[in-house]
């Protein structure tokens, strides 16, 4: 058998309690779903505002398909960029108060494309150790030097930035050009490209739920002339005035921030966008491979997303309800043998530690008709397996009460 070794590897994973598999839902995304004919109360989607199955979004998607058909038929730079995409980009840019925005097919692709387009050999990326896997993959792909700082540790980030300061490296050119030395054209062009510094971070950490110290990070980026790339997959739509996201949450604004948010989580649809200065967006249009070399998303999705953006803007009641469920859950679980992690967002992980115990608890909940995902390494560090509870505006007080009750039963 040509794949015996692969089977052995999977068997090993299984023995470690790390084998992953999928379950198939028979009903649309919602806290109340049917899986294999059995009803479940679910706490694992990222559909924070309960928009994924919203009738107005389904209607907008249908209307979009009537108007634009199904496929885009080409990449954006060929003939796949439609007015529906264009309108949505302008709405998104205005919403997050940036001069320009660019749609990507997914957040994963946005991260790969942005980091690869903005930095390369001779540049340095500074990254929080708990960043999302797509950011980690992105920096490897970029071939920039990587410095990973301890989670949320601004002193270590400052140290790394300080060490890199004035150390712009010129891998193909020796010796370094001296100050005042007449540089030839190619040298000048090269020196502009090298020694860039890009700090990249999740705004809300996807497996911990805590919020990055963006204000401090921006101050460091200003001090060391670095760019700041913020992945707001879990903040957009939920945090800040009108759900504008994590930048609004902190009240920060700067041209050096490149902002990315995904549109398949709180926005309830699919895709992602990057919002930044026009020159950054133009650079991405020209250089981000995951933008250039891929078919544009169906324009009908953009029609649905424009509608979603309106629901987000008008969604204060949803966000207030979500906030109340978060408070309710934290109060209800404060006396368990396991600790809730320090999070104020809709991501409320219950730290278990051991992989097998996390799986057993998840299984115990499942037997009680409740679905909470057990998150294990390598998604999270060794020894920090957890139940990742996510709340949604679609959860009722009774739903959260049921989860609290079940976890107390399992703790006995
Ligand atoms: C989900 C997620 C992504 C990927 O976005 P997709 O649109 O699902 O590809 C990127 N970054 C973070 C922090 C995420 O949680």
Tab-separated table of C-alpha atoms and ligand atoms in Angstrom:
chain	number	residue	atom	x	y	z
A	1	UNK	CA	0.000	0.000	0.000
A	2	UNK	CA	1.515	3.327	-1.034
A	3	UNK	CA	0.005	5.181	1.948
A	4	UNK	CA	0.833	2.868	4.873
A	5	UNK	CA	2.947	5.566	6.490
A	6	UNK	CA	0.091	8.071	6.391
A	7	UNK	CA	-2.172	5.541	8.165
A	8	UNK	CA	0.466	5.027	10.855
A	9	UNK	CA	0.671	8.783	11.404
A	10	UNK	CA	-3.100	9.075	11.714
A	11	UNK	CA	-3.182	6.144	14.154
A	12	UNK	CA	-0.587	7.900	16.293
A	13	UNK	CA	-2.643	11.082	16.308
A	14	UNK	CA	-5.693	9.100	17.371
A	15	UNK	CA	-3.809	7.498	20.262
A	16	UNK	CA	-2.837	10.996	21.441
A	17	UNK	CA	-6.438	12.177	21.338
A	18	UNK	CA	-5.575	14.480	18.450
A	19	UNK	CA	-7.364	12.944	15.496
A	20	UNK	CA	-9.739	15.404	13.882
A	21	UNK	CA	-12.890	14.553	12.041
A	22	UNK	CA	-15.970	16.364	10.806
A	23	UNK	CA	-19.644	16.159	11.608
A	24	UNK	CA	-22.350	16.901	9.101
A	25	UNK	CA	-25.189	19.269	9.919
A	26	UNK	CA	-28.638	18.566	8.546
A	27	UNK	CA	-29.965	22.071	9.269
A	28	UNK	CA	-28.695	25.649	8.692
A	29	UNK	CA	-26.203	27.341	11.020
A	30	UNK	CA	-27.935	28.269	14.275
A	31	UNK	CA	-27.643	27.490	18.009
A	32	UNK	CA	-30.316	24.836	17.409
A	33	UNK	CA	-29.158	22.323	14.829
A	34	UNK	CA	-29.681	18.726	13.847
A	35	UNK	CA	-26.684	16.452	13.422
A	36	UNK	CA	-27.200	12.868	12.265
A	37	UNK	CA	-30.888	13.165	13.037
A	38	UNK	CA	-30.279	14.310	16.611
A	39	UNK	CA	-31.017	17.840	17.879
A	40	UNK	CA	-28.208	19.816	19.490
A	41	UNK	CA	-27.775	23.118	21.239
A	42	UNK	CA	-24.507	24.392	19.767
A	43	UNK	CA	-21.882	26.735	21.170
A	44	UNK	CA	-19.203	26.475	18.534
A	45	UNK	CA	-19.934	28.661	15.534
A	46	UNK	CA	-18.438	32.095	14.890
A	47	UNK	CA	-21.817	33.376	13.742
A	48	UNK	CA	-21.745	35.914	16.575
A	49	UNK	CA	-24.744	37.973	15.510
A	50	UNK	CA	-26.843	35.060	14.276
A	51	UNK	CA	-26.847	36.390	10.700
A	52	UNK	CA	-25.730	33.237	8.846
A	53	UNK	CA	-29.335	32.159	8.293
A	54	UNK	CA	-30.987	35.577	8.423
A	55	UNK	CA	-33.973	35.820	6.038
A	56	UNK	CA	-32.915	39.260	4.788
A	57	UNK	CA	-29.498	37.921	3.815
A	58	UNK	CA	-30.959	34.874	2.066
A	59	UNK	CA	-33.276	37.221	0.175
A	60	UNK	CA	-30.387	39.526	-0.772
A	61	UNK	CA	-28.360	36.551	-2.016
A	62	UNK	CA	-31.273	35.390	-4.148
A	63	UNK	CA	-31.796	38.857	-5.541
A	64	UNK	CA	-28.041	39.066	-6.200
A	65	UNK	CA	-28.154	35.801	-8.105
A	66	UNK	CA	-31.105	37.075	-10.153
A	67	UNK	CA	-29.132	40.143	-11.114
A	68	UNK	CA	-25.609	38.764	-11.463
A	69	UNK	CA	-25.957	35.044	-11.959
A	70	UNK	CA	-23.807	32.613	-10.038
A	71	UNK	CA	-20.157	32.632	-11.062
A	72	UNK	CA	-17.856	35.620	-11.525
A	73	UNK	CA	-16.095	33.797	-14.362
A	74	UNK	CA	-12.676	35.380	-13.957
A	75	UNK	CA	-10.166	36.927	-11.577
A	76	UNK	CA	-10.755	40.548	-10.497
A	77	UNK	CA	-7.926	41.810	-12.713
A	78	UNK	CA	-9.246	40.033	-15.790
A	79	UNK	CA	-13.014	40.414	-16.164
A	80	UNK	CA	-14.329	39.243	-12.801
A	81	UNK	CA	-14.633	42.573	-10.968
A	82	UNK	CA	-18.303	43.567	-10.862
A	83	UNK	CA	-20.114	46.661	-9.692
A	84	UNK	CA	-21.500	44.649	-6.740
A	85	UNK	CA	-17.906	43.997	-5.557
A	86	UNK	CA	-16.997	47.617	-6.119
A	87	UNK	CA	-19.955	49.016	-4.172
A	88	UNK	CA	-19.264	46.680	-1.265
A	89	UNK	CA	-15.595	47.700	-1.137
A	90	UNK	CA	-16.580	51.345	-0.901
A	91	UNK	CA	-19.144	50.623	1.819
A	92	UNK	CA	-16.626	48.597	3.827
A	93	UNK	CA	-13.936	51.279	3.555
A	94	UNK	CA	-16.368	53.962	4.728
A	95	UNK	CA	-17.603	51.742	7.562
A	96	UNK	CA	-14.134	51.241	9.050
A	97	UNK	CA	-13.038	54.791	8.139
A	98	UNK	CA	-10.221	53.890	5.784
A	99	UNK	CA	-9.573	55.426	2.357
A	100	UNK	CA	-9.854	52.130	0.456
A	101	UNK	CA	-10.806	48.474	0.818
A	102	UNK	CA	-10.163	45.298	-1.134
A	103	UNK	CA	-12.212	42.091	-1.085
A	104	UNK	CA	-10.555	38.687	-0.762
A	105	UNK	CA	-12.214	35.286	-1.136
A	106	UNK	CA	-11.391	34.233	2.431
A	107	UNK	CA	-9.567	35.551	5.469
A	108	UNK	CA	-6.952	32.861	5.035
A	109	UNK	CA	-6.214	34.122	1.546
A	110	UNK	CA	-6.219	37.761	2.656
A	111	UNK	CA	-3.557	37.021	5.259
A	112	UNK	CA	-1.373	35.091	2.828
A	113	UNK	CA	-1.712	37.806	0.208
A	114	UNK	CA	-1.155	40.857	2.383
A	115	UNK	CA	1.929	39.643	4.198
A	116	UNK	CA	3.497	38.212	1.044
A	117	UNK	CA	2.814	41.435	-0.897
A	118	UNK	CA	4.113	43.825	1.745
A	119	UNK	CA	7.271	42.131	3.002
A	120	UNK	CA	9.913	39.759	1.714
A	121	UNK	CA	13.568	38.874	2.079
A	122	UNK	CA	15.410	41.547	4.012
A	123	UNK	CA	12.295	42.597	5.923
A	124	UNK	CA	11.147	41.553	9.377
A	125	UNK	CA	7.760	40.388	10.612
A	126	UNK	CA	6.948	40.640	14.317
A	127	UNK	CA	4.175	38.303	15.365
A	128	UNK	CA	2.325	37.365	18.543
A	129	UNK	CA	2.948	33.688	19.346
A	130	UNK	CA	-0.780	32.983	19.560
A	131	UNK	CA	-1.636	34.440	16.163
A	132	UNK	CA	-3.980	32.508	13.895
A	133	UNK	CA	-2.459	29.737	11.762
A	134	UNK	CA	-3.130	31.712	8.579
A	135	UNK	CA	-0.894	34.557	9.805
A	136	UNK	CA	1.802	32.049	10.698
A	137	UNK	CA	1.609	30.493	7.255
A	138	UNK	CA	1.618	33.963	5.697
A	139	UNK	CA	4.880	35.010	7.285
A	140	UNK	CA	6.604	31.785	6.262
A	141	UNK	CA	5.421	32.279	2.703
A	142	UNK	CA	6.669	35.869	2.669
A	143	UNK	CA	10.259	34.756	3.397
A	144	UNK	CA	10.751	37.742	5.666
A	145	UNK	CA	12.665	37.207	8.877
A	146	UNK	CA	10.262	36.290	11.676
A	147	UNK	CA	10.363	37.398	15.293
A	148	UNK	CA	7.600	35.923	17.437
A	149	UNK	CA	6.951	37.668	20.738
A	150	UNK	CA	5.272	36.132	23.780
A	151	UNK	CA	1.517	36.541	23.763
A	152	UNK	CA	0.645	40.167	24.465
A	153	UNK	CA	4.193	40.946	25.662
A	154	UNK	CA	4.761	44.523	24.500
A	155	UNK	CA	8.129	44.756	26.262
A	156	UNK	CA	9.443	41.860	24.201
A	157	UNK	CA	7.980	43.352	21.022
A	158	UNK	CA	9.698	46.668	21.843
A	159	UNK	CA	12.959	44.775	22.364
A	160	UNK	CA	12.733	43.022	19.027
A	161	UNK	CA	11.857	46.270	17.247
A	162	UNK	CA	14.759	48.007	18.970
A	163	UNK	CA	17.192	45.242	17.915
A	164	UNK	CA	16.012	45.463	14.330
A	165	UNK	CA	16.077	49.251	14.253
A	166	UNK	CA	18.607	50.699	11.812
A	167	UNK	CA	19.567	47.198	10.813
A	168	UNK	CA	18.061	47.263	7.358
A	169	UNK	CA	19.804	44.408	5.650
A	170	UNK	CA	20.727	44.365	1.993
A	171	UNK	CA	21.100	40.689	1.176
A	172	UNK	CA	22.335	41.177	-2.365
A	173	UNK	CA	24.487	44.249	-1.807
A	174	UNK	CA	27.730	44.666	0.018
A	175	UNK	CA	28.859	46.870	1.585
A	176	UNK	CA	25.942	48.795	3.020
A	177	UNK	CA	25.597	52.232	1.438
A	178	UNK	CA	27.024	54.915	3.697
A	179	UNK	CA	25.093	58.014	4.628
A	180	UNK	CA	25.641	60.716	2.056
A	181	UNK	CA	27.080	58.244	-0.435
A	182	UNK	CA	25.684	58.662	-3.899
A	183	UNK	CA	23.488	55.624	-4.467
A	184	UNK	CA	22.754	54.482	-7.988
A	185	UNK	CA	19.197	54.018	-9.157
A	186	UNK	CA	18.879	50.298	-8.480
A	187	UNK	CA	20.492	50.678	-5.094
A	188	UNK	CA	18.071	53.411	-4.166
A	189	UNK	CA	15.143	51.321	-5.269
A	190	UNK	CA	16.478	48.351	-3.370
A	191	UNK	CA	17.064	50.295	-0.210
A	192	UNK	CA	13.450	51.447	-0.267
A	193	UNK	CA	12.289	47.838	-0.285
A	194	UNK	CA	14.513	46.469	2.441
A	195	UNK	CA	14.333	46.615	6.161
A	196	UNK	CA	10.594	46.972	6.355
A	197	UNK	CA	9.028	46.132	9.666
A	198	UNK	CA	5.552	44.636	9.858
A	199	UNK	CA	3.872	43.836	13.158
A	200	UNK	CA	1.033	41.334	12.734
A	201	UNK	CA	-1.571	40.334	15.273
A	202	UNK	CA	-5.007	38.884	15.831
A	203	UNK	CA	-7.153	41.653	17.312
A	204	UNK	CA	-9.290	39.124	19.199
A	205	UNK	CA	-7.348	35.895	19.678
A	206	UNK	CA	-9.358	33.133	18.110
A	207	UNK	CA	-8.703	30.403	20.681
A	208	UNK	CA	-8.353	32.599	23.795
A	209	UNK	CA	-10.879	35.355	23.212
A	210	UNK	CA	-8.694	38.102	24.680
A	211	UNK	CA	-8.075	41.380	22.861
A	212	UNK	CA	-4.597	42.460	21.728
A	213	UNK	CA	-3.218	45.674	23.272
A	214	UNK	CA	-3.599	47.493	19.957
A	215	UNK	CA	-3.097	50.963	21.382
A	216	UNK	CA	0.308	50.059	22.834
A	217	UNK	CA	1.205	48.150	19.683
A	218	UNK	CA	0.413	51.155	17.516
A	219	UNK	CA	2.540	53.390	19.742
A	220	UNK	CA	5.490	51.003	19.292
A	221	UNK	CA	4.923	50.891	15.532
A	222	UNK	CA	5.005	54.673	15.439
A	223	UNK	CA	8.135	54.809	17.538
A	224	UNK	CA	9.996	52.270	15.378
A	225	UNK	CA	8.393	53.165	12.060
A	226	UNK	CA	6.776	49.759	11.594
A	227	UNK	CA	3.489	48.944	9.883
A	228	UNK	CA	0.708	47.314	11.877
A	229	UNK	CA	-1.420	44.544	10.360
A	230	UNK	CA	-4.529	43.800	12.407
A	231	UNK	CA	-6.577	40.634	11.788
A	232	UNK	CA	-10.024	41.426	13.191
A	233	UNK	CA	-11.762	38.174	12.242
A	234	UNK	CA	-13.501	38.013	15.636
A	235	UNK	CA	-13.958	41.723	16.345
A	236	UNK	CA	-15.595	42.995	13.174
A	237	UNK	CA	-19.349	43.298	13.625
A	238	UNK	CA	-19.110	42.638	17.340
A	239	UNK	CA	-16.775	45.156	18.975
A	240	UNK	CA	-16.799	48.939	18.860
A	241	UNK	CA	-19.458	51.501	18.054
A	242	UNK	CA	-21.914	50.015	15.511
A	243	UNK	CA	-19.776	46.872	15.356
A	244	UNK	CA	-17.015	48.715	13.464
A	245	UNK	CA	-14.492	46.427	15.086
A	246	UNK	CA	-11.431	46.435	17.306
A	247	UNK	CA	-9.943	49.728	16.110
A	248	UNK	CA	-13.169	51.499	17.046
A	249	UNK	CA	-13.205	49.551	20.333
A	250	UNK	CA	-9.912	51.241	21.257
A	251	UNK	CA	-10.686	54.472	19.416
A	252	UNK	CA	-7.462	54.235	17.424
A	253	UNK	CA	-6.895	55.371	13.876
A	254	UNK	CA	-3.687	55.572	11.901
A	255	UNK	CA	-2.593	55.393	8.278
A	256	UNK	CA	0.035	52.838	9.294
A	257	UNK	CA	-2.649	50.339	10.328
A	258	UNK	CA	-3.625	47.807	7.688
A	259	UNK	CA	-6.941	46.365	8.776
A	260	UNK	CA	-8.333	42.948	7.799
A	261	UNK	CA	-11.689	41.467	8.744
A	262	UNK	CA	-13.419	38.304	7.660
A	263	UNK	CA	-16.984	38.226	6.388
A	264	UNK	CA	-17.899	34.624	7.224
A	265	UNK	CA	-18.076	35.109	10.998
A	266	UNK	CA	-20.166	37.928	12.501
A	267	UNK	CA	-21.097	39.116	8.991
A	268	UNK	CA	-22.663	35.701	8.427
A	269	UNK	CA	-21.680	35.237	4.780
A	270	UNK	CA	-18.216	34.522	3.367
A	271	UNK	CA	-15.019	36.286	2.343
A	272	UNK	CA	-12.785	38.958	3.820
A	273	UNK	CA	-11.583	42.482	3.175
A	274	UNK	CA	-8.487	44.552	3.760
A	275	UNK	CA	-8.904	48.272	4.458
A	276	UNK	CA	-5.960	50.634	4.281
A	277	UNK	CA	-4.409	53.625	2.547
A	278	UNK	CA	-5.020	53.674	-1.203
A	279	UNK	CA	-1.345	52.991	-1.942
A	280	UNK	CA	-1.493	49.821	0.152
A	281	UNK	CA	-4.608	48.601	-1.642
A	282	UNK	CA	-3.021	49.393	-5.024
A	283	UNK	CA	0.047	47.419	-3.964
A	284	UNK	CA	-2.145	44.451	-3.012
A	285	UNK	CA	-3.990	44.599	-6.339
A	286	UNK	CA	-0.625	44.363	-8.055
A	287	UNK	CA	1.303	42.017	-5.805
A	288	UNK	CA	-0.914	39.878	-3.563
A	289	UNK	CA	-0.855	36.489	-5.282
A	290	UNK	CA	-3.940	35.214	-3.476
A	291	UNK	CA	-5.795	38.203	-4.931
A	292	UNK	CA	-4.367	38.208	-8.434
A	293	UNK	CA	-4.341	34.495	-9.210
A	294	UNK	CA	-7.781	33.448	-8.122
A	295	UNK	CA	-11.326	33.687	-9.434
A	296	UNK	CA	-13.345	36.516	-7.910
A	297	UNK	CA	-16.096	35.515	-5.490
A	298	UNK	CA	-19.639	35.451	-6.917
A	299	UNK	CA	-20.932	39.047	-7.094
A	300	UNK	CA	-24.187	37.848	-5.504
A	301	UNK	CA	-22.222	37.284	-2.298
A	302	UNK	CA	-21.325	40.972	-2.329
A	303	UNK	CA	-24.998	41.867	-2.605
A	304	UNK	CA	-25.703	39.744	0.471
A	305	UNK	CA	-22.733	41.289	2.258
A	306	UNK	CA	-23.958	44.843	1.601
A	307	UNK	CA	-27.172	43.831	3.320
A	308	UNK	CA	-25.215	42.229	6.135
A	309	UNK	CA	-23.260	45.437	6.629
A	310	UNK	CA	-26.536	47.286	7.154
A	311	UNK	CA	-27.684	44.717	9.722
A	312	UNK	CA	-24.348	45.066	11.502
A	313	UNK	CA	-24.612	48.868	11.567
A	314	UNK	CA	-28.133	48.658	12.978
A	315	UNK	CA	-27.253	45.745	15.259
A	316	UNK	CA	-26.876	47.437	18.634
A	317	UNK	CA	-29.701	45.324	20.090
A	318	UNK	CA	-27.955	42.136	18.912
A	319	UNK	CA	-24.648	43.234	20.426
A	320	UNK	CA	-26.310	44.172	23.727
A	321	UNK	CA	-28.027	40.791	23.871
A	322	UNK	CA	-24.725	39.028	23.120
A	323	UNK	CA	-22.986	41.009	25.866
A	324	UNK	CA	-25.643	39.900	28.361
A	325	UNK	CA	-25.151	36.229	27.426
A	326	UNK	CA	-21.384	36.646	27.945
A	327	UNK	CA	-21.947	38.095	31.409
A	328	UNK	CA	-24.472	35.356	32.189
A	329	UNK	CA	-22.077	32.580	31.159
A	330	UNK	CA	-19.118	33.977	33.076
A	331	UNK	CA	-21.175	34.382	36.236
A	332	UNK	CA	-22.667	30.890	35.845
A	333	UNK	CA	-19.325	29.128	35.359
A	334	UNK	CA	-17.269	30.968	37.961
A	335	UNK	CA	-17.429	28.080	40.477
A	336	UNK	CA	-16.348	25.196	38.216
A	337	UNK	CA	-13.137	23.196	38.799
A	338	UNK	CA	-11.954	24.478	35.406
A	339	UNK	CA	-11.128	28.104	34.759
A	340	UNK	CA	-12.715	30.316	32.183
A	341	UNK	CA	-9.949	32.203	30.427
A	342	UNK	CA	-9.750	36.000	30.852
A	343	UNK	CA	-11.929	37.035	27.934
A	344	UNK	CA	-14.566	39.714	27.544
A	345	UNK	CA	-15.568	38.657	24.024
A	346	UNK	CA	-17.968	36.079	22.587
A	347	UNK	CA	-15.116	33.526	22.668
A	348	UNK	CA	-15.183	32.024	26.179
A	349	UNK	CA	-12.744	29.125	26.444
A	350	UNK	CA	-12.862	26.819	29.433
A	351	UNK	CA	-9.298	25.695	30.103
A	352	UNK	CA	-9.071	21.924	30.715
A	353	UNK	CA	-5.414	21.121	30.018
A	354	UNK	CA	-5.393	17.425	29.169
A	355	UNK	CA	-6.418	16.444	25.602
A	356	UNK	CA	-8.342	13.344	26.638
A	357	UNK	CA	-10.179	15.097	29.447
A	358	UNK	CA	-11.183	17.910	27.097
A	359	UNK	CA	-12.517	15.305	24.670
A	360	UNK	CA	-14.367	13.470	27.454
A	361	UNK	CA	-16.062	16.678	28.577
A	362	UNK	CA	-17.008	17.562	25.035
A	363	UNK	CA	-18.399	14.015	24.711
A	364	UNK	CA	-20.305	14.373	27.998
A	365	UNK	CA	-21.930	17.548	26.760
A	366	UNK	CA	-22.768	15.889	23.474
A	367	UNK	CA	-24.578	13.087	25.316
A	368	UNK	CA	-26.657	15.844	26.902
A	369	UNK	CA	-27.459	17.298	23.489
A	370	UNK	CA	-24.990	20.180	23.723
A	371	UNK	CA	-22.205	20.757	21.221
A	372	UNK	CA	-19.025	22.517	22.309
A	373	UNK	CA	-15.783	21.885	20.444
A	374	UNK	CA	-12.719	20.558	22.262
A	375	UNK	CA	-9.696	22.451	20.936
A	376	UNK	CA	-6.401	20.624	21.176
A	377	UNK	CA	-2.787	21.066	20.028
A	378	UNK	CA	-1.462	22.095	17.592
A	379	UNK	CA	-4.294	24.623	17.366
A	380	UNK	CA	-3.431	25.619	20.947
A	381	UNK	CA	-0.160	25.078	22.926
A	382	UNK	CA	0.562	21.671	24.509
A	383	UNK	CA	-1.196	21.159	27.843
A	384	UNK	CA	-3.816	23.840	27.196
A	385	UNK	CA	-6.612	21.806	25.610
A	386	UNK	CA	-9.880	23.598	26.140
A	387	UNK	CA	-13.568	23.725	25.466
A	388	UNK	CA	-14.020	26.677	23.148
A	389	UNK	CA	-17.440	28.031	23.996
A	390	UNK	CA	-18.651	30.687	21.589
A	391	UNK	CA	-21.748	32.720	22.199
A	392	UNK	CA	-24.054	34.306	19.687
A	393	UNK	CA	-26.802	36.880	19.739
A	394	UNK	CA	-29.000	33.968	18.664
A	395	UNK	CA	-28.546	32.217	22.043
A	396	UNK	CA	-31.354	32.743	24.536
A	397	UNK	CA	-30.988	33.094	28.292
A	398	UNK	CA	-32.384	29.548	28.596
A	399	UNK	CA	-29.800	28.206	26.117
A	400	UNK	CA	-26.931	29.558	28.199
A	401	UNK	CA	-28.597	28.325	31.398
A	402	UNK	CA	-28.715	24.812	29.933
A	403	UNK	CA	-24.976	24.851	29.174
A	404	UNK	CA	-24.183	26.105	32.672
A	405	UNK	CA	-26.302	23.305	34.185
A	406	UNK	CA	-24.712	20.595	32.054
A	407	UNK	CA	-21.174	21.682	32.905
A	408	UNK	CA	-22.003	21.618	36.596
A	409	UNK	CA	-23.349	18.072	36.244
A	410	UNK	CA	-20.145	17.008	34.503
A	411	UNK	CA	-18.025	18.623	37.214
A	412	UNK	CA	-19.550	16.375	39.917
B	1	LIG	C1	-11.197	32.463	10.817
B	1	LIG	C2	-9.942	33.259	10.859
B	1	LIG	C3	-9.229	33.560	9.697
B	1	LIG	C4	-9.573	32.944	8.379
B	1	LIG	O1	-10.708	33.516	7.834
B	1	LIG	P1	-11.570	32.655	6.788
B	1	LIG	O2	-12.420	33.668	6.121
B	1	LIG	O3	-12.329	31.664	7.594
B	1	LIG	O4	-10.582	32.011	5.859
B	1	LIG	C5	-8.147	34.399	9.798
B	1	LIG	N1	-7.758	34.910	10.984
B	1	LIG	C6	-8.401	34.626	12.124
B	1	LIG	C7	-7.931	35.220	13.406
B	1	LIG	C8	-9.506	33.781	12.097
B	1	LIG	O5	-10.121	33.455	13.226
